[in-house]
Short mmCIF file of C-alpha atoms in Angstrom, two decimals:
data_model
loop_
_atom_site.label_atom_id
_atom_site.label_comp_id
_atom_site.label_asym_id
_atom_site.label_seq_id
_atom_site.Cartn_x
_atom_site.Cartn_y
_atom_site.Cartn_z
CA MET P 26 4.63 18.83 -14.58
CA LYS P 27 4.97 15.88 -16.99
CA HIS P 28 5.61 12.37 -15.30
CA PRO P 29 8.04 10.28 -17.01
CA ILE P 30 6.60 6.88 -18.24
CA ASP P 31 9.27 5.75 -20.35
CA THR P 32 12.28 5.75 -18.29
CA ASP P 33 13.02 4.17 -14.85
CA VAL P 34 12.33 6.85 -13.21
CA LEU P 35 8.41 7.13 -11.84
CA GLY P 36 8.38 10.67 -10.77
CA GLU P 37 6.34 11.61 -7.87
CA PHE P 38 5.04 8.98 -5.47
CA LEU P 39 1.89 7.31 -7.09
CA VAL P 40 -1.25 7.63 -5.35
CA SER P 41 -2.80 4.10 -6.00
CA ALA P 42 -6.61 3.52 -6.20
CA ARG P 43 -6.94 -0.28 -5.17
CA SER P 44 -9.93 -2.56 -4.78
CA LEU P 45 -10.93 -4.42 -1.78
CA ALA P 46 -10.46 -7.60 -4.06
CA GLU P 47 -6.87 -6.43 -4.78
CA TYR P 48 -6.31 -6.05 -0.89
CA ARG P 49 -7.36 -9.31 -0.18
CA ALA P 50 -5.02 -10.91 -2.46
CA ILE P 51 -1.90 -8.71 -1.66
CA PHE P 52 -2.45 -9.23 2.16
CA ASP P 53 -3.80 -12.63 1.94
CA LEU P 54 -6.95 -11.24 3.64
CA THR P 55 -9.97 -13.29 5.21
CA ASP P 56 -13.14 -12.35 6.24
CA ALA P 57 -12.04 -12.99 9.94
CA ASP P 58 -9.42 -10.74 9.19
CA LEU P 59 -12.05 -7.92 8.58
CA LYS P 60 -15.21 -8.41 10.53
CA GLY P 61 -15.26 -6.45 13.68
CA ARG P 62 -11.57 -5.62 13.31
CA ARG P 63 -9.63 -2.08 14.02
CA ILE P 64 -7.86 -1.56 10.85
CA LEU P 65 -5.38 0.92 9.62
CA ASP P 66 -4.31 1.36 5.83
CA CYS P 67 -1.28 3.69 6.07
CA PRO P 68 -0.78 4.89 3.23
CA GLY P 69 -4.63 4.82 2.35
CA GLY P 70 -4.16 6.44 -1.10
CA ALA P 71 -7.12 6.35 -3.20
CA ALA P 72 -7.95 3.06 -2.47
CA SER P 73 -11.55 1.82 -2.08
CA PHE P 74 -10.49 -0.53 0.61
CA THR P 75 -11.68 1.77 3.42
CA MET P 76 -15.35 1.58 1.83
CA GLU P 77 -15.61 -1.63 0.98
CA ALA P 78 -13.95 -3.49 3.79
CA GLY P 79 -16.34 -1.34 6.10
CA GLU P 80 -19.42 -2.85 4.50
CA LEU P 81 -18.28 -6.40 5.76
CA GLY P 82 -17.90 -4.88 9.22
CA ALA P 83 -14.30 -3.82 9.23
CA ARG P 84 -13.64 -0.44 11.22
CA VAL P 85 -11.16 0.97 8.66
CA THR P 86 -9.07 4.38 9.28
CA ALA P 87 -7.11 5.40 6.29
CA ALA P 88 -3.96 7.42 6.85
CA ASP P 89 -2.25 9.47 4.11
CA PRO P 90 -0.81 12.99 3.85
CA ILE P 91 -2.99 13.48 0.30
CA TYR P 92 -6.34 13.63 2.71
CA SER P 93 -5.48 17.31 3.35
CA ARG P 94 -6.73 18.33 0.11
CA SER P 95 -10.52 18.90 -0.61
CA ALA P 96 -12.89 16.06 -1.63
CA GLU P 97 -13.21 17.73 -5.21
CA GLN P 98 -9.22 17.92 -5.39
CA LEU P 99 -8.62 14.23 -4.56
CA ARG P 100 -11.49 12.88 -6.88
CA SER P 101 -9.57 14.67 -9.84
CA LEU P 102 -6.30 13.57 -8.41
CA ALA P 103 -7.26 9.75 -8.09
CA THR P 104 -8.41 9.74 -11.64
CA ARG P 105 -5.15 11.41 -13.08
CA GLU P 106 -3.14 8.99 -10.77
CA THR P 107 -4.71 6.22 -11.72
CA ASP P 108 -4.14 6.87 -15.78
CA ARG P 109 -0.34 7.57 -14.60
CA GLY P 110 0.14 4.54 -12.75
CA THR P 111 -1.60 2.31 -15.74
CA ASN P 112 0.55 4.26 -18.16
CA TRP P 113 3.40 3.67 -16.64
CA ALA P 114 2.59 -0.47 -16.12
CA THR P 115 1.85 -0.28 -19.83
CA ALA P 116 5.09 0.95 -21.05
CA HIS P 117 7.18 -1.26 -18.77
CA TYR P 118 4.70 -4.42 -19.60
CA ASP P 119 7.13 -7.08 -19.65
CA ARG P 120 7.98 -6.11 -15.94
CA TYR P 121 4.66 -7.23 -14.78
CA ARG P 122 2.38 -10.34 -14.76
CA TRP P 123 -0.76 -9.81 -16.07
CA ASP P 124 -2.86 -12.60 -15.29
CA TRP P 125 -4.45 -11.01 -12.07
CA TYR P 126 -5.73 -8.22 -14.28
CA GLY P 127 -5.93 -9.41 -17.94
CA ASP P 128 -4.25 -6.78 -19.71
CA PRO P 129 -3.48 -3.15 -18.97
CA GLU P 130 -7.17 -2.05 -19.64
CA GLY P 131 -8.37 -4.29 -16.93
CA LEU P 132 -5.95 -2.83 -14.69
CA ARG P 133 -7.29 0.71 -15.66
CA ALA P 134 -11.03 -0.33 -15.25
CA MET P 135 -10.62 -1.72 -11.76
CA ARG P 136 -8.37 1.36 -10.50
CA ARG P 137 -10.73 3.75 -11.96
CA ALA P 138 -13.80 2.24 -10.48
CA ALA P 139 -11.74 1.90 -7.08
CA ALA P 140 -11.04 5.73 -7.36
CA ALA P 141 -14.81 6.60 -7.92
CA ARG P 142 -15.97 4.51 -4.54
CA PHE P 143 -13.01 5.98 -2.71
CA ALA P 144 -14.22 9.66 -3.76
CA ASP P 145 -17.72 8.87 -2.88
CA ASP P 146 -16.38 7.42 0.42
CA LEU P 147 -14.39 10.44 1.25
CA THR P 148 -17.41 12.85 0.75
CA ALA P 149 -19.90 10.68 2.86
CA HIS P 150 -17.47 9.76 5.53
CA PRO P 151 -14.63 12.34 5.96
CA GLU P 152 -13.87 11.33 9.17
CA ARG P 153 -12.26 7.92 8.06
CA TYR P 154 -9.32 9.51 6.15
CA ILE P 155 -7.12 11.01 8.32
CA ALA P 156 -4.25 13.26 6.77
CA ALA P 157 -0.94 11.53 8.40
CA GLU P 158 2.24 10.88 7.02
CA LEU P 159 4.93 8.34 7.98
CA PRO P 160 7.35 8.04 9.90
CA SER P 161 4.86 9.89 12.60
CA LEU P 162 1.56 8.98 12.81
CA PRO P 163 -1.35 10.62 15.55
CA PHE P 164 -2.64 7.47 16.77
CA ARG P 165 -2.14 5.99 20.33
CA ASP P 166 -0.22 2.77 20.93
CA ASN P 167 -2.01 -0.41 19.96
CA SER P 168 -4.84 1.46 18.28
CA PHE P 169 -5.40 -1.29 15.58
CA ASP P 170 -6.06 -4.92 15.31
CA LEU P 171 -4.48 -5.10 11.97
CA VAL P 172 -2.25 -2.38 10.16
CA LEU P 173 -1.70 -2.77 6.43
CA SER P 174 0.82 -0.89 4.23
CA SER P 175 1.68 -1.21 0.85
CA HIS P 176 3.24 0.23 -2.18
CA LEU P 177 5.41 2.86 0.05
CA LEU P 178 8.18 1.05 2.12
CA PHE P 179 10.75 -0.93 -0.12
CA THR P 180 8.66 0.44 -3.18
CA TYR P 181 10.60 3.72 -3.09
CA ALA P 182 13.62 2.36 -1.49
CA ASP P 183 15.50 4.65 -4.24
CA ARG P 184 14.48 8.08 -2.01
CA LEU P 185 13.46 6.66 1.26
CA ASP P 186 16.56 5.30 3.23
CA ALA P 187 16.89 2.59 5.59
CA ASP P 188 16.66 5.03 8.64
CA PHE P 189 13.16 6.07 7.24
CA HIS P 190 12.11 2.41 6.90
CA LEU P 191 13.04 1.50 10.41
CA THR P 192 11.39 4.44 11.93
CA ALA P 193 8.20 3.96 9.87
CA LEU P 194 8.19 0.26 10.71
CA LEU P 195 8.53 0.69 14.29
CA GLU P 196 5.87 3.52 14.12
CA LEU P 197 3.55 1.02 12.24
CA SER P 198 4.21 -1.66 15.05
CA ARG P 199 3.64 0.91 17.93
CA VAL P 200 -0.07 1.61 16.61
CA SER P 201 -0.76 -1.93 16.14
CA ALA P 202 -2.13 -4.50 18.90
CA ALA P 203 -1.70 -7.54 16.86
CA GLU P 204 -0.23 -7.39 13.40
CA VAL P 205 1.43 -5.17 10.46
CA ARG P 206 1.33 -6.41 6.91
CA LEU P 207 3.65 -4.89 4.25
CA TYR P 208 3.73 -5.58 0.43
CA PRO P 209 5.71 -5.49 -1.56
CA LEU P 210 9.37 -6.18 -0.89
CA VAL P 211 10.50 -4.85 -4.35
CA ASP P 212 10.54 -1.45 -5.61
CA HIS P 213 8.77 0.42 -8.27
CA ILE P 214 11.20 -0.85 -11.06
CA GLY P 215 10.67 -4.44 -9.82
CA ARG P 216 14.46 -4.76 -7.70
CA HIS P 217 14.05 -6.79 -4.92
CA HIS P 218 15.69 -5.63 -1.47
CA ASP P 219 16.56 -8.86 0.27
CA VAL P 220 19.71 -7.42 1.99
CA LEU P 221 17.38 -4.37 3.25
CA VAL P 222 14.78 -6.68 4.56
CA GLU P 223 17.30 -8.50 6.28
CA GLN P 224 18.69 -5.58 7.96
CA LEU P 225 15.71 -4.19 9.00
CA ARG P 226 14.12 -7.76 10.42
CA LYS P 227 17.63 -7.87 12.39
CA GLU P 228 17.11 -4.26 13.73
CA LEU P 229 13.50 -4.92 14.71
CA ARG P 230 14.40 -7.94 16.64
CA ASP P 231 17.00 -6.03 18.39
CA LYS P 232 14.06 -3.78 19.45
CA GLY P 233 11.97 -6.02 20.10
CA VAL P 234 9.60 -6.24 17.09
CA HIS P 235 9.53 -10.02 15.51
CA SER P 236 8.57 -10.71 11.81
CA THR P 237 8.02 -13.20 9.41
CA LEU P 238 7.95 -13.69 5.80
CA ARG P 239 4.78 -14.82 4.18
CA GLU P 240 4.34 -16.03 0.56
CA THR P 241 1.20 -14.72 -1.25
CA GLU P 242 -0.85 -15.69 -4.27
CA TYR P 243 -0.80 -12.25 -5.56
CA GLU P 244 2.10 -11.41 -8.01
CA PHE P 245 2.24 -7.94 -10.14
CA HIS P 246 5.70 -7.73 -10.46
CA HIS P 247 7.68 -10.64 -11.44
CA GLY P 248 8.68 -12.41 -8.18
CA ALA P 249 7.00 -10.11 -5.69
CA HIS P 250 5.11 -12.83 -4.07
CA THR P 251 6.48 -12.17 -0.46
CA MET P 252 4.72 -10.27 2.46
CA LEU P 253 6.48 -8.87 5.83
CA ILE P 254 4.30 -9.29 8.31
CA LEU P 255 5.30 -7.74 12.17
CA HIS P 256 4.17 -9.28 15.14
CA GLY P 257 3.03 -7.71 18.32
CA ASP P 258 3.68 -9.11 21.96
#
């Protein structure tokens, strides 16, 4: 199947290979956020975060439906998807700020390196990678000190409706003992979803889940510099 890169239709959900450096910037993560903490990355995609954060003392679990595939299949998938994502961003160059990556080839190089580290860690530590899919996760309440979720909710608001978002946010909050951080709050073509964000924050508040918005230094899509944080009791 060919994936369009010259229209506003991204196609299938993109499997991204992000590095620890990107996660630090995206989620405003400090060493204190990582060391010794139980962390869920959902969806984990082909990120090297699980391996790299683990080397710093974090206990990371990545959850994603793609982990039902073999390590060999995922290694190939991570490379293909890295190129698909980079080609998409290149075709829509003006929608992005390139100062963080330098240029599209800088993005491609970082993501390919992350994809390779992911594949190696998946082979060495398959227990870290759980085949699971929002809005229903196979973890007990309060299983994690910190939950990270990027580039699914809001990113694919063109195909995931408000009810899905609410159910998924409640599920992420359920498995978190302290905090959930979500980024970005724009979709894959850069449209902001302020109305949806505020609607969901109100519904979450009505269900006892409090939230705040925090500015981040990371900004790839123009204007995508805000993180949604859900707070535990």
